XYZ file of C-alpha atoms in Angstrom:
252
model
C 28.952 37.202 -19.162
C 31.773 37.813 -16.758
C 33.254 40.804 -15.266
C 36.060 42.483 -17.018
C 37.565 44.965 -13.863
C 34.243 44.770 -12.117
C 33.496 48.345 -11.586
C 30.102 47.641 -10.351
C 30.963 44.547 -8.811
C 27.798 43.296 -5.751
C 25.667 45.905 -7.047
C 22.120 45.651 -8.389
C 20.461 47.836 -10.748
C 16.948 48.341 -11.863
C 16.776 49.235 -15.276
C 13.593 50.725 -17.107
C 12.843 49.943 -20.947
C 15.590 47.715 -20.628
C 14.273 45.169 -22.947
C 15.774 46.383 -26.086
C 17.801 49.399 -27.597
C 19.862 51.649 -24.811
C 18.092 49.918 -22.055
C 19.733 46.634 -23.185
C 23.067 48.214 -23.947
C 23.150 49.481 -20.226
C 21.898 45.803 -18.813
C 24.802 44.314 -20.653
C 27.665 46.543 -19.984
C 26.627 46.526 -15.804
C 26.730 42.829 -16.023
C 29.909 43.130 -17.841
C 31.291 44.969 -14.559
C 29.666 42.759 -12.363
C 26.716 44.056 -11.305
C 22.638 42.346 -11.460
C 20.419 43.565 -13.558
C 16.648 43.340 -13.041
C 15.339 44.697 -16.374
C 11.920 46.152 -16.170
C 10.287 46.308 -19.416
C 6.400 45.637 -21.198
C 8.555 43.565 -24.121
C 7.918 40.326 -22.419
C 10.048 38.164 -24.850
C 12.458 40.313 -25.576
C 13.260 41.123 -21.556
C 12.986 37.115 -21.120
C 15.729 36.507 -23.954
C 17.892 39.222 -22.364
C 17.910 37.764 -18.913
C 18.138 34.182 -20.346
C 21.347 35.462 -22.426
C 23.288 37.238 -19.204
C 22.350 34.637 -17.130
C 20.318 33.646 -14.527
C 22.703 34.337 -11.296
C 22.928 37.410 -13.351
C 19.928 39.108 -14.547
C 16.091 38.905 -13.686
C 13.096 40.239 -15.952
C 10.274 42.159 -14.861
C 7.055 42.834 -16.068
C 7.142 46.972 -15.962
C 4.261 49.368 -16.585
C 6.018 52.975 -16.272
C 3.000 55.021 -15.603
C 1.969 52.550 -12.961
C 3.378 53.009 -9.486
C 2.219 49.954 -8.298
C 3.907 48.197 -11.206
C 7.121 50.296 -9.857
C 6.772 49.294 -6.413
C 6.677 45.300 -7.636
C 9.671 45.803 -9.734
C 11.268 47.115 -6.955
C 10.142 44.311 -4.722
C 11.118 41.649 -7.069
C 14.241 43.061 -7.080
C 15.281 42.997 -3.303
C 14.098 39.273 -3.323
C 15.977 37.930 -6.280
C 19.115 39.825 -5.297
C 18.913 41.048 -1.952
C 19.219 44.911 -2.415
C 18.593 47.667 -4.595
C 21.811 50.241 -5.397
C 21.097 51.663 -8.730
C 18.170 52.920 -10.456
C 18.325 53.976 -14.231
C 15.405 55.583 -15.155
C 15.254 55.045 -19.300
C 12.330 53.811 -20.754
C 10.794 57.016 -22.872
C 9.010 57.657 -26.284
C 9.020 60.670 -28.081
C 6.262 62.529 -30.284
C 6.193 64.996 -32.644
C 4.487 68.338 -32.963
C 4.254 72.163 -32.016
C 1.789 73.114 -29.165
C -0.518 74.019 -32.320
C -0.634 70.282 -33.615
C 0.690 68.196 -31.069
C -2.067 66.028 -30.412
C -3.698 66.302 -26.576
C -3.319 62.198 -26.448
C 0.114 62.751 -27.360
C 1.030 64.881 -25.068
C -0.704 63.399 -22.126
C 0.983 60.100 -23.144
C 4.284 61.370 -23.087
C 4.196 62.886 -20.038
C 2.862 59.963 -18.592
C 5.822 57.421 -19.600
C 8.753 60.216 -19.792
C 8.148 62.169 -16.693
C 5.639 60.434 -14.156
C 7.544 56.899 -14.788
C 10.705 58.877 -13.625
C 8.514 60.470 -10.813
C 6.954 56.860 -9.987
C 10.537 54.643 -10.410
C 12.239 57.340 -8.234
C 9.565 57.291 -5.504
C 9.238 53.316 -5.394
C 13.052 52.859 -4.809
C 14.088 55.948 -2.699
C 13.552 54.041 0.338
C 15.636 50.974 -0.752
C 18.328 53.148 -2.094
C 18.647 55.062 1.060
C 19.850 51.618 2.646
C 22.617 51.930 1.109
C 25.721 53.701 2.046
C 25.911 54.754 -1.683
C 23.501 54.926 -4.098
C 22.979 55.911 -7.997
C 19.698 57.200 -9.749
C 20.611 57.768 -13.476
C 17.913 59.358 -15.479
C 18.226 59.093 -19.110
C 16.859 62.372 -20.561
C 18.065 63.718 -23.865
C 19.519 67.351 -25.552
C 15.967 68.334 -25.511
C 15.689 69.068 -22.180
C 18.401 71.113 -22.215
C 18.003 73.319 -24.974
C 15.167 74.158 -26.622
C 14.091 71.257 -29.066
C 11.708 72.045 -32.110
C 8.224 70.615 -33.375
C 9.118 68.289 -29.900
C 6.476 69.902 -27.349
C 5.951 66.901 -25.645
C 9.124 65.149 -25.101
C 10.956 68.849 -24.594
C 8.433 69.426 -21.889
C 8.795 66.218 -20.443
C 13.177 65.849 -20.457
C 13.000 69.741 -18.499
C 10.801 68.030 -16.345
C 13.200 65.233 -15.534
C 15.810 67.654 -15.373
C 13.654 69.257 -12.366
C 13.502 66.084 -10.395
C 17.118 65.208 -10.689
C 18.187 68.385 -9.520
C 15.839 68.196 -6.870
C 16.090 65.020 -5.722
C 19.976 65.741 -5.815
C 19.185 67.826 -2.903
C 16.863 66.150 -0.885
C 18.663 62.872 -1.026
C 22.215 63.628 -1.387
C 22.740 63.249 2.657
C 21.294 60.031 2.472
C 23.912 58.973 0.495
C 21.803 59.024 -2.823
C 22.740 60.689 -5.639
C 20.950 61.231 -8.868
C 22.221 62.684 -12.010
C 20.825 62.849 -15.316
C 22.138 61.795 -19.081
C 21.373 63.837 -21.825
C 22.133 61.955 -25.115
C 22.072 63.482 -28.542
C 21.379 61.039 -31.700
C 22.110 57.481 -30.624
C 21.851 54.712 -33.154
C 18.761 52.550 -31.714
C 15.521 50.751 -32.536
C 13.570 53.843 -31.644
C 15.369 56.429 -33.979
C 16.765 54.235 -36.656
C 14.398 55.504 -39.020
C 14.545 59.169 -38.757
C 16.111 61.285 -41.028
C 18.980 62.922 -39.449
C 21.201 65.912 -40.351
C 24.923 65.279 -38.543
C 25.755 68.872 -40.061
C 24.918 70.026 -36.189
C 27.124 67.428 -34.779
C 30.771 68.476 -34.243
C 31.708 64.854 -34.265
C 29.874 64.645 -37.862
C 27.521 61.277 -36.013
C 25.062 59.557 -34.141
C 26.267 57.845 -30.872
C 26.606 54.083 -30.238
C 24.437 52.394 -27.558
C 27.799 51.619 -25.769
C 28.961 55.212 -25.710
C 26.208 56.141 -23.310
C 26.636 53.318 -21.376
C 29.734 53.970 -20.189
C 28.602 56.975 -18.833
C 26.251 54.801 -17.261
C 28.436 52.430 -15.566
C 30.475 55.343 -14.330
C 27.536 57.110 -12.496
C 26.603 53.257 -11.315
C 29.760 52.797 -10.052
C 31.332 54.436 -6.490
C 33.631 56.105 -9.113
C 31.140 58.514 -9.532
C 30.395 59.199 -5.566
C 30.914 62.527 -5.439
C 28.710 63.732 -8.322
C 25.279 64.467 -7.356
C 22.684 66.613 -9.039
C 24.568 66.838 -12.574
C 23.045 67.005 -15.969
C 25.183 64.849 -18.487
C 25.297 65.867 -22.164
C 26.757 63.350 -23.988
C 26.389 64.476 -27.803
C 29.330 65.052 -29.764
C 29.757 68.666 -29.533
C 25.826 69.038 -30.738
C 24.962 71.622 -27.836
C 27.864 73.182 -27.700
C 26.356 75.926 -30.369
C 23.478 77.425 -31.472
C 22.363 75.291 -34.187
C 19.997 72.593 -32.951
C 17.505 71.127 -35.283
C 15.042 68.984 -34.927
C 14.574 65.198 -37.045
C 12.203 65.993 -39.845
């Protein structure tokens, strides 16, 4: 692929669950701009196909295991030695499980913790100290609307997205001198893989939708890019209107 105005042009970006879906979506539109992507993902053929199809000078895959740090911290390795550097990390491989704290399964909480909160907890902790090399530098956690409102039947993943929320903020202050700044993204209903078969009711939605891939990467690529410099420690809806009111629901 080649760059278009290259708004991320000499950067590199780690991307988690990039292998498919939004993760994919973000890989191709920072390439787009000019910027290598090392795509950390447990899809081994689908990350290898990705890579292969933005190029090798462009793109690298990664064997990824989010709840492991030491999985992190060879990511982050690999990284540095294909391309040199680390500027960006975009923390946004997740799952999501249903229930109440009444039925929500124990394994299914414990699990989502462990890939939607520790994996932003481990990703952010193996790359801090490559990111502060930088004179700029970008964390981008993906969260979602549930961790800024109240989300229901989602204990889990509502748990979890607050939880990132409390790291970004966080680490928005203890890094933000160091020329890191971390922000989080906080889509609505996005047309991917992972929700394509839920049942969804766009009555909440102002915009009457679900969002493309693309729309949310392009938020991306703006907090990647030294556009976005001066925002530190913000949390991103990007939902069509859907938390502007009172109305939330949650996918049956």
């Amino acid at each position: 692929m080649t760059s278009t105005t290259g708004r991320v042009a000499g950067k590199v970006a780690l991307i988690s669950g990039g292998a498919r879906g939004m993760g994919a979506a973000h890989a191709r539109t920072l390439v787009a701009e000019g910027a290598k992507v090392v795509i950390g993902d447990l899809l081994t053929d689908e990350g290898t196909a990705l890579a292969a199809e933005l190029g090798e000078d462009n793109a690298l895959f990664v064997t990824l295991n989010v709840t492991d740090y030491d999985s992190w911290a060879a990511a982050v390795q690999a990284s540095v030695q294909k391309f040199g550097k680390l500027d960006v990390l975009v923390n946004n491989a997740g799952i999501f499980t249903r229930g109440n704290v009444e039925d929500a399964t124990v394994d299914d909480f414990v699990k989502t913790i462990d890939i939607d909160l520790n994996g932003v907890f481990f990703g952010t902790k193996a790359a801090i100290g490559e990111l502060k090399k930088n004179e700029t530098s970008s964390i981008i956690n993906i969260s979602s609307i549930a961790g800024l409102v109240g989300f229901k039947n989602r204990v889990a993943y509502a748990a979890a997205k607050w939880g990132v929320m409390g790291i970004t903020k966080t680490s928005a202050l203890d890094f933000g001198a160091d020329g890191v700044r971390v922000n989080s993204i906080h889509p609505g209903s996005v047309n991917t893989p992972l929700t394509a078969g839920l049942k969804r009711g766009f009555g909440q939605i102002p915009a009457g939708r679900a969002a493309e891939q693309e729309e949310i990467s392009a938020l991306v690529l703006y907090l990647a890019s030294d556009e976005s410099r001066f925002v530190n420690g913000s949390s991103i809806a990007i939902d069509g209107g859907e938390t502007a009111g009172n109305n939330l629901r949650a996918d049956s």
